[in-house]
Short mmCIF file of C-alpha atoms and ligand atoms in Angstrom, two decimals:
data_model
loop_
_atom_site.label_atom_id
_atom_site.label_comp_id
_atom_site.label_asym_id
_atom_site.label_seq_id
_atom_site.Cartn_x
_atom_site.Cartn_y
_atom_site.Cartn_z
CA MET A 1 21.37 16.03 23.55
CA ALA A 2 20.06 14.86 20.09
CA GLU A 3 19.57 17.59 17.55
CA LYS A 4 15.69 18.00 16.51
CA ALA A 5 14.49 17.46 13.45
CA VAL A 6 12.00 18.95 11.35
CA LEU A 7 10.10 17.05 8.43
CA ILE A 8 8.93 19.38 5.85
CA LEU A 9 6.45 17.78 3.55
CA GLY A 10 6.03 19.73 0.14
CA GLY A 11 9.64 20.47 -0.01
CA THR A 12 10.06 22.12 -3.32
CA SER A 13 7.37 24.62 -2.21
CA ASP A 14 9.10 28.28 -1.63
CA ILE A 15 7.28 28.44 1.50
CA ALA A 16 8.94 25.25 2.70
CA ARG A 17 12.36 26.52 1.52
CA ALA A 18 12.37 29.47 3.12
CA THR A 19 11.08 27.61 6.32
CA ALA A 20 13.64 24.83 6.01
CA LEU A 21 16.34 27.57 5.91
CA ALA A 22 14.92 29.16 9.21
CA PHE A 23 14.89 25.80 11.19
CA ALA A 24 18.43 25.32 9.73
CA LYS A 25 19.39 28.66 10.76
CA ARG A 26 18.19 27.66 14.51
CA ASP A 27 20.51 23.98 14.15
CA TRP A 28 17.63 21.87 13.37
CA THR A 29 18.30 18.64 11.10
CA VAL A 30 16.42 19.20 8.32
CA ARG A 31 13.76 16.35 6.24
CA LEU A 32 12.81 17.45 2.96
CA ALA A 33 9.91 15.34 1.26
CA GLY A 34 8.54 15.64 -1.94
CA ARG A 35 8.07 14.26 -5.51
CA ALA A 36 10.89 15.78 -7.13
CA PRO A 37 14.17 14.40 -5.76
CA PRO A 38 16.54 16.12 -8.02
CA GLU A 39 15.05 19.64 -6.84
CA LEU A 40 15.10 18.58 -3.16
CA GLN A 41 18.67 17.62 -3.22
CA ARG A 42 19.35 21.10 -4.86
CA GLU A 43 17.77 22.93 -2.13
CA ALA A 44 19.22 20.24 0.21
CA ASP A 45 22.67 20.93 -0.71
CA ASP A 46 22.29 24.91 -0.60
CA ILE A 47 20.44 24.76 2.93
CA SER A 48 23.55 22.94 4.17
CA ALA A 49 26.25 24.67 2.68
CA ARG A 50 24.65 28.17 4.38
CA THR A 51 24.02 26.46 7.52
CA GLY A 52 26.43 23.47 7.98
CA ARG A 53 23.25 21.73 8.84
CA THR A 54 22.40 18.01 8.14
CA VAL A 55 19.69 18.07 5.54
CA THR A 56 18.10 14.89 4.02
CA ILE A 57 15.74 14.40 1.16
CA HIS A 58 12.77 11.60 0.91
CA GLN A 59 10.26 10.61 -2.05
CA PHE A 60 7.31 11.46 -1.21
CA ASP A 61 3.88 11.77 -3.24
CA VAL A 62 0.31 13.18 -0.99
CA LEU A 63 -1.62 11.42 -3.34
CA ALA A 64 -0.10 7.93 -2.62
CA THR A 65 -2.04 7.49 0.61
CA GLY A 66 -1.15 3.75 0.74
CA SER A 67 2.46 4.18 1.13
CA PHE A 68 2.21 6.94 3.98
CA ALA A 69 3.27 4.23 6.80
CA ALA A 70 6.32 2.57 4.79
CA PHE A 71 7.12 6.71 4.03
CA ALA A 72 7.14 7.43 7.67
CA ASP A 73 9.32 3.71 8.40
CA ALA A 74 11.90 4.85 6.39
CA LEU A 75 12.80 8.09 8.10
CA PRO A 76 16.06 7.89 10.05
CA GLY A 77 14.30 8.41 13.00
CA LEU A 78 10.72 10.05 14.19
CA PRO A 79 11.22 13.60 13.67
CA ASP A 80 10.31 16.31 16.03
CA VAL A 81 8.04 18.45 13.92
CA VAL A 82 6.40 17.76 10.66
CA ILE A 83 4.96 20.41 8.39
CA SER A 84 2.73 19.97 5.94
CA VAL A 85 3.36 22.92 3.09
CA VAL A 86 1.79 20.73 0.56
CA GLY A 87 -1.13 22.19 -1.56
CA LEU A 88 -2.18 22.39 -5.10
CA LEU A 89 -4.14 25.61 -6.22
CA GLY A 90 -5.37 23.78 -9.46
CA ASP A 91 -7.83 25.39 -12.15
CA GLN A 92 -11.18 26.81 -10.71
CA ALA A 93 -12.67 26.68 -14.13
CA ARG A 94 -11.81 23.53 -14.86
CA ALA A 95 -12.44 21.75 -11.92
CA GLU A 96 -16.01 22.80 -12.12
CA THR A 97 -16.40 20.17 -15.13
CA ASP A 98 -13.67 18.04 -14.92
CA PRO A 99 -14.43 15.38 -11.74
CA ASP A 100 -10.45 14.14 -12.00
CA HIS A 101 -9.07 17.81 -11.65
CA ALA A 102 -11.58 18.74 -8.60
CA SER A 103 -10.15 15.55 -6.77
CA GLU A 104 -7.06 16.19 -7.32
CA ILE A 105 -7.21 19.59 -5.64
CA MET A 106 -9.53 18.27 -2.57
CA ARG A 107 -7.11 15.42 -2.64
CA SER A 108 -3.85 17.53 -2.56
CA ASN A 109 -5.12 19.80 -0.04
CA TYR A 110 -7.36 17.89 2.37
CA GLU A 111 -7.15 14.07 2.30
CA GLY A 112 -3.65 13.41 1.46
CA PRO A 113 -2.18 16.36 4.15
CA ALA A 114 -4.79 14.87 7.04
CA LEU A 115 -4.07 11.41 6.61
CA ILE A 116 -0.25 11.92 6.77
CA LEU A 117 -0.08 14.07 9.64
CA SER A 118 -2.58 11.79 11.51
CA LEU A 119 -0.12 9.23 11.03
CA PHE A 120 2.22 11.17 12.34
CA ALA A 121 0.07 12.42 15.22
CA GLU A 122 -0.59 9.43 16.03
CA ARG A 123 2.99 8.13 16.79
CA PHE A 124 3.80 11.41 18.52
CA ARG A 125 0.85 10.57 20.83
CA ALA A 126 2.77 7.15 21.62
CA ARG A 127 5.67 8.98 22.34
CA GLY A 128 4.15 11.95 24.71
CA ALA A 129 5.74 15.05 22.45
CA GLY A 130 5.98 16.59 18.87
CA ALA A 131 4.25 19.29 17.09
CA ILE A 132 2.10 18.89 13.64
CA VAL A 133 1.99 22.19 11.36
CA GLY A 134 -0.52 22.57 8.74
CA ILE A 135 -0.28 24.99 6.13
CA SER A 136 -4.06 25.66 5.24
CA SER A 137 -5.30 28.72 3.82
CA VAL A 138 -7.54 31.99 4.54
CA ALA A 139 -9.61 30.54 1.01
CA GLY A 140 -11.02 27.92 3.92
CA ASP A 141 -12.70 30.33 5.87
CA ARG A 142 -15.40 31.24 3.40
CA GLY A 143 -16.07 29.38 -0.13
CA ARG A 144 -15.94 31.82 -2.81
CA GLY A 145 -17.04 31.45 -6.22
CA SER A 146 -13.49 32.43 -7.85
CA ASN A 147 -12.07 29.45 -6.19
CA TYR A 148 -14.29 27.50 -3.85
CA VAL A 149 -12.66 24.02 -4.85
CA TYR A 150 -9.32 24.42 -3.50
CA GLY A 151 -10.93 26.35 -0.48
CA SER A 152 -13.38 23.94 0.71
CA ALA A 153 -10.58 21.54 0.54
CA LYS A 154 -8.64 23.72 2.80
CA ALA A 155 -11.93 24.39 5.09
CA GLY A 156 -11.81 20.59 5.40
CA PHE A 157 -8.06 20.57 6.36
CA THR A 158 -8.30 23.32 8.46
CA ALA A 159 -11.32 21.79 10.49
CA PHE A 160 -9.39 18.47 10.63
CA LEU A 161 -6.70 20.23 12.34
CA SER A 162 -8.93 21.87 14.99
CA GLY A 163 -10.17 18.72 15.61
CA LEU A 164 -6.51 16.80 16.06
CA ARG A 165 -5.63 19.58 18.50
CA ASN A 166 -8.94 19.12 20.36
CA ARG A 167 -8.52 15.61 20.56
CA LEU A 168 -4.67 15.41 21.61
CA ALA A 169 -4.52 18.73 23.74
CA ALA A 170 -3.67 16.52 26.93
CA SER A 171 -1.44 14.35 25.08
CA GLY A 172 2.00 16.71 24.89
CA VAL A 173 1.21 17.15 21.02
CA HIS A 174 0.66 20.67 19.51
CA VAL A 175 -0.96 21.05 16.43
CA MET A 176 -0.76 23.92 14.83
CA THR A 177 -2.64 25.66 11.70
CA VAL A 178 -1.32 28.48 10.00
CA LYS A 179 -3.32 30.48 7.42
CA PRO A 180 -0.81 32.71 5.44
CA GLY A 181 -2.72 34.95 3.67
CA PHE A 182 -1.56 35.78 0.08
CA VAL A 183 2.20 35.01 0.15
CA ARG A 184 4.20 35.40 -3.32
CA THR A 185 5.75 32.13 -4.55
CA ARG A 186 5.09 30.40 -7.52
CA MET A 187 1.65 29.68 -6.61
CA THR A 188 0.47 32.99 -6.84
CA GLU A 189 3.14 34.20 -9.66
CA HIS A 190 0.59 34.79 -12.40
CA MET A 191 -1.61 37.47 -9.59
CA LYS A 192 -1.28 41.02 -8.75
CA LEU A 193 -1.67 40.83 -4.92
CA PRO A 194 -1.56 43.76 -2.70
CA PRO A 195 1.46 44.44 -1.08
CA ILE A 196 0.13 45.21 2.32
CA ILE A 197 -1.61 42.08 2.56
CA THR A 198 1.01 39.94 0.88
CA ALA A 199 3.83 38.02 3.09
CA THR A 200 7.05 36.60 1.53
CA PRO A 201 7.89 32.84 2.19
CA GLU A 202 10.41 34.16 4.47
CA GLU A 203 7.74 35.72 6.59
CA VAL A 204 5.63 32.10 6.96
CA GLY A 205 9.03 30.37 7.99
CA GLU A 206 9.36 32.91 10.65
CA ALA A 207 5.90 33.23 11.64
CA VAL A 208 5.70 29.32 12.17
CA LEU A 209 9.26 28.92 14.44
CA ALA A 210 7.60 32.01 16.30
CA GLY A 211 3.97 30.15 16.75
CA LEU A 212 5.65 26.96 17.46
CA SER A 213 7.41 28.43 20.33
CA ARG A 214 4.48 30.57 21.87
CA HIS A 215 2.46 27.48 21.80
CA LYS A 216 -0.14 28.94 19.15
CA ASP A 217 -3.28 27.23 17.85
CA VAL A 218 -3.90 29.26 14.62
CA ILE A 219 -1.77 31.76 13.17
CA TYR A 220 -2.52 34.31 10.58
CA VAL A 221 1.32 35.14 9.17
CA ARG A 222 -0.19 38.83 8.53
CA PRO A 223 -2.74 39.30 11.34
CA ILE A 224 -4.35 42.01 9.21
CA TRP A 225 -5.98 38.72 7.64
CA LEU A 226 -8.17 37.97 10.97
CA LEU A 227 -9.77 41.18 10.47
CA VAL A 228 -9.87 40.77 6.74
CA MET A 229 -11.59 37.35 7.21
CA LEU A 230 -13.57 38.63 9.90
CA ILE A 231 -15.44 41.10 7.70
CA ILE A 232 -15.69 38.66 4.89
CA ARG A 233 -17.48 36.10 7.24
CA MET A 234 -19.96 38.36 8.75
CA ILE A 235 -21.17 39.50 4.88
CA PRO A 236 -24.97 38.11 4.48
CA GLU A 237 -25.30 35.53 2.09
CA PRO A 238 -27.68 37.52 -0.11
CA VAL A 239 -24.86 40.36 -0.44
CA PHE A 240 -22.06 37.86 -0.92
CA LYS A 241 -23.93 36.16 -3.86
CA ARG A 242 -23.81 39.32 -5.56
CA LEU A 243 -20.21 39.85 -5.10
CA LYS A 244 -17.87 38.86 -7.68
CA LEU A 245 -15.16 37.13 -5.31
N1 NAP B 1 1.03 31.15 -2.04
C1 NAP B 1 0.18 31.75 -1.08
O1 NAP B 1 -0.64 32.92 -1.32
C2 NAP B 1 -0.50 30.83 -0.29
C3 NAP B 1 -1.67 31.10 0.60
C4 NAP B 1 -2.31 30.51 1.43
C5 NAP B 1 -1.66 28.75 1.69
N2 NAP B 1 -0.72 28.76 0.72
C6 NAP B 1 -0.68 27.18 0.91
O2 NAP B 1 1.08 27.05 0.79
C7 NAP B 1 1.55 25.89 0.57
C8 NAP B 1 2.75 26.13 -0.14
O3 NAP B 1 2.26 26.76 -1.33
P1 NAP B 1 3.32 27.78 -2.46
O4 NAP B 1 2.79 28.96 -2.43
O5 NAP B 1 4.47 27.62 -1.94
O6 NAP B 1 2.82 27.05 -3.73
P2 NAP B 1 3.80 25.84 -4.74
O7 NAP B 1 5.33 26.16 -4.68
O8 NAP B 1 3.11 25.44 -5.57
O9 NAP B 1 3.97 24.93 -3.34
C9 NAP B 1 3.20 23.54 -3.46
C10 NAP B 1 4.08 22.53 -2.88
O10 NAP B 1 2.95 21.38 -2.84
C11 NAP B 1 3.61 19.94 -3.32
N3 NAP B 1 2.90 19.11 -4.15
C12 NAP B 1 1.90 19.04 -4.95
N4 NAP B 1 1.08 18.09 -4.97
C13 NAP B 1 1.88 17.00 -4.47
C14 NAP B 1 2.03 15.88 -4.21
N5 NAP B 1 0.92 14.77 -4.86
N6 NAP B 1 3.13 14.83 -3.48
C15 NAP B 1 3.62 15.48 -3.05
N7 NAP B 1 3.76 17.09 -2.70
C16 NAP B 1 2.89 17.78 -3.90
C17 NAP B 1 4.59 20.97 -4.72
O11 NAP B 1 5.31 19.94 -4.84
P3 NAP B 1 5.64 20.11 -6.89
O12 NAP B 1 7.18 21.05 -6.26
O13 NAP B 1 6.31 18.56 -6.65
O14 NAP B 1 4.91 20.46 -7.22
C18 NAP B 1 4.95 21.78 -4.04
O15 NAP B 1 6.00 21.98 -3.13
C19 NAP B 1 0.47 25.45 0.13
O16 NAP B 1 -0.15 24.50 1.02
C20 NAP B 1 -0.51 26.53 -0.55
O17 NAP B 1 -2.18 25.83 -0.39
C21 NAP B 1 -0.27 29.31 -0.30
#
């Protein structure tokens, strides 16, 4: 039987690295895509040395939507699973007055990931099999003053994945949304995060594998986030407006 292959978009992130290693340890071929080939190559060599699996690297920029079809065509084959880990937290304060920065955050977290996953979804649908995984965020569950540009883009991405899953439910294509909650990574290294609700990148990687094997639709990596966001969503707007969240 041919080896199963996973394509990870945003391959240089800490979450991608941990996820790639988790798949490679289960004998998957790993394809890492991102915009920094030297970094991807270092990571590929490391995973390959640790697991003996094939790890290939591929140039990919999520903002270059016009090159998506050529990117997919150039891969060694259609993967079995595609995971978009791409994201950009950006600077909320700057985004409030700099439309170019706001647009970059919106496009990096919503437009780009949605369009590239949509492209693979169509190819999977034609084949009758495949899994699509989008790393979204609890930040999309309710807009907050401190990060609503990022949060709204993640909300759009979450809704897109939900619709895609709904449309493809009978086609053999599995679409899974991942809401990691806080994760200790390069993106959050400047933040003070409560340990009880902060996952490691390795937990995210294992949660993705477990979610795929159980055919999950939406996963909160630490289940406590389901409760946290339920409470946050239930706060009435007049009260929410007065909170500094
Ligand atoms: N850390 C958290 O607490 C947390 C919580 C919820 C959700 N998430 C989500 O988890 C994912 C990974 O985040 P992380 O924490 O591991 O942070 P990260 O290291 O900053 O990861 C972001 C990834 O996106 C890539 N990327 C950004 N813009 C790109 C572009 N134009 N083209 C291609 N790749 C691009 C980055 O590549 P470069 O290396 O080239 O910049 C990097 O690989 C993101 O989607 C993030 O929103 C994180």
